[in-house]
CSV table of C-alpha atoms in Angstrom, one decimal:
chain,number,residue,atom,x,y,z
A,1,UNK,CA,8.8,40.6,2.7
A,2,UNK,CA,6.4,42.7,0.7
A,3,UNK,CA,5.0,41.4,-2.6
A,4,UNK,CA,2.8,43.3,-4.9
A,5,UNK,CA,0.3,41.6,-7.3
A,6,UNK,CA,-1.7,43.2,-10.0
A,7,UNK,CA,-5.0,41.6,-10.8
A,8,UNK,CA,-8.4,42.3,-12.5
A,9,UNK,CA,-11.2,44.1,-10.7
A,10,UNK,CA,-13.2,40.8,-10.9
A,11,UNK,CA,-10.6,38.9,-8.9
A,12,UNK,CA,-10.1,41.7,-6.4
A,13,UNK,CA,-13.9,41.7,-5.8
A,14,UNK,CA,-14.0,38.0,-5.4
A,15,UNK,CA,-11.1,38.1,-2.9
A,16,UNK,CA,-12.8,40.8,-0.9
A,17,UNK,CA,-16.0,38.6,-0.7
A,18,UNK,CA,-14.0,35.5,0.3
A,19,UNK,CA,-12.0,37.5,2.9
A,20,UNK,CA,-15.2,38.8,4.6
A,21,UNK,CA,-16.9,35.4,4.3
A,22,UNK,CA,-13.9,33.5,5.9
A,23,UNK,CA,-12.9,36.2,8.3
A,24,UNK,CA,-9.4,36.4,6.8
A,25,UNK,CA,-7.2,39.2,5.5
A,26,UNK,CA,-6.7,39.5,1.8
A,27,UNK,CA,-3.0,38.8,2.3
A,28,UNK,CA,-4.0,35.6,4.1
A,29,UNK,CA,-5.9,34.4,1.1
A,30,UNK,CA,-3.0,35.4,-1.2
A,31,UNK,CA,-0.6,33.4,1.0
A,32,UNK,CA,-2.9,30.4,1.0
A,33,UNK,CA,-3.2,30.5,-2.8
A,34,UNK,CA,0.5,30.9,-3.4
A,35,UNK,CA,1.3,28.0,-0.9
A,36,UNK,CA,-1.2,25.7,-2.7
A,37,UNK,CA,0.2,26.7,-6.1
A,38,UNK,CA,3.8,26.0,-5.0
A,39,UNK,CA,2.9,22.6,-3.4
A,40,UNK,CA,1.0,21.5,-6.5
A,41,UNK,CA,3.7,22.5,-9.0
A,42,UNK,CA,7.1,22.2,-7.3
A,43,UNK,CA,9.1,19.3,-8.7
A,44,UNK,CA,10.6,17.5,-5.7
A,45,UNK,CA,10.5,14.1,-4.2
A,46,UNK,CA,7.1,14.6,-2.6
A,47,UNK,CA,5.4,15.7,-5.8
A,48,UNK,CA,4.9,12.3,-7.5
A,49,UNK,CA,2.2,11.7,-10.2
A,50,UNK,CA,0.1,10.0,-7.5
A,51,UNK,CA,-0.1,13.2,-5.6
A,52,UNK,CA,-1.9,14.9,-8.5
A,53,UNK,CA,-4.6,12.2,-8.6
A,54,UNK,CA,-4.8,11.2,-5.0
A,55,UNK,CA,-8.2,12.8,-4.6
A,56,UNK,CA,-9.6,10.7,-7.4
A,57,UNK,CA,-8.5,7.3,-6.0
A,58,UNK,CA,-11.5,5.5,-4.8
A,59,UNK,CA,-13.9,8.0,-6.2
A,60,UNK,CA,-15.3,5.8,-8.9
A,61,UNK,CA,-17.0,2.4,-8.4
A,62,UNK,CA,-17.2,-0.2,-11.2
A,63,UNK,CA,-19.4,-2.6,-9.3
A,64,UNK,CA,-16.8,-5.4,-9.9
A,65,UNK,CA,-15.3,-6.4,-6.5
A,66,UNK,CA,-12.1,-8.1,-7.8
A,67,UNK,CA,-11.3,-5.7,-10.7
A,68,UNK,CA,-7.9,-4.8,-9.2
A,69,UNK,CA,-6.9,-8.5,-8.9
A,70,UNK,CA,-8.5,-9.9,-12.1
A,71,UNK,CA,-8.3,-6.9,-14.4
A,72,UNK,CA,-6.5,-8.9,-17.1
A,73,UNK,CA,-9.3,-11.4,-17.3
A,74,UNK,CA,-11.9,-8.7,-17.6
A,75,UNK,CA,-10.0,-7.0,-20.4
A,76,UNK,CA,-9.7,-10.3,-22.3
A,77,UNK,CA,-13.4,-11.0,-21.8
A,78,UNK,CA,-14.3,-7.6,-23.1
A,79,UNK,CA,-12.0,-8.0,-26.1
A,80,UNK,CA,-13.6,-11.3,-27.0
A,81,UNK,CA,-17.1,-9.8,-26.8
A,82,UNK,CA,-16.0,-7.1,-29.3
A,83,UNK,CA,-14.5,-9.4,-31.8
């Protein structure tokens, strides 16, 4: 199936650069972008809120080893300090 897309010259130039850099056809880049867009936005059983933040899980460290288990205690301690 053929699909025509209109875009700015700026995007076209960037796609040209990426295609040469990656050794792909421009249509390959368009297919990859469309596939990613659909996978990130389709509302089905596999598109849970967790999927949207999965790359963030484990990316931040608090320095508190038992924060997941004792989070309530830490919140209460913090509230007491502020009052």
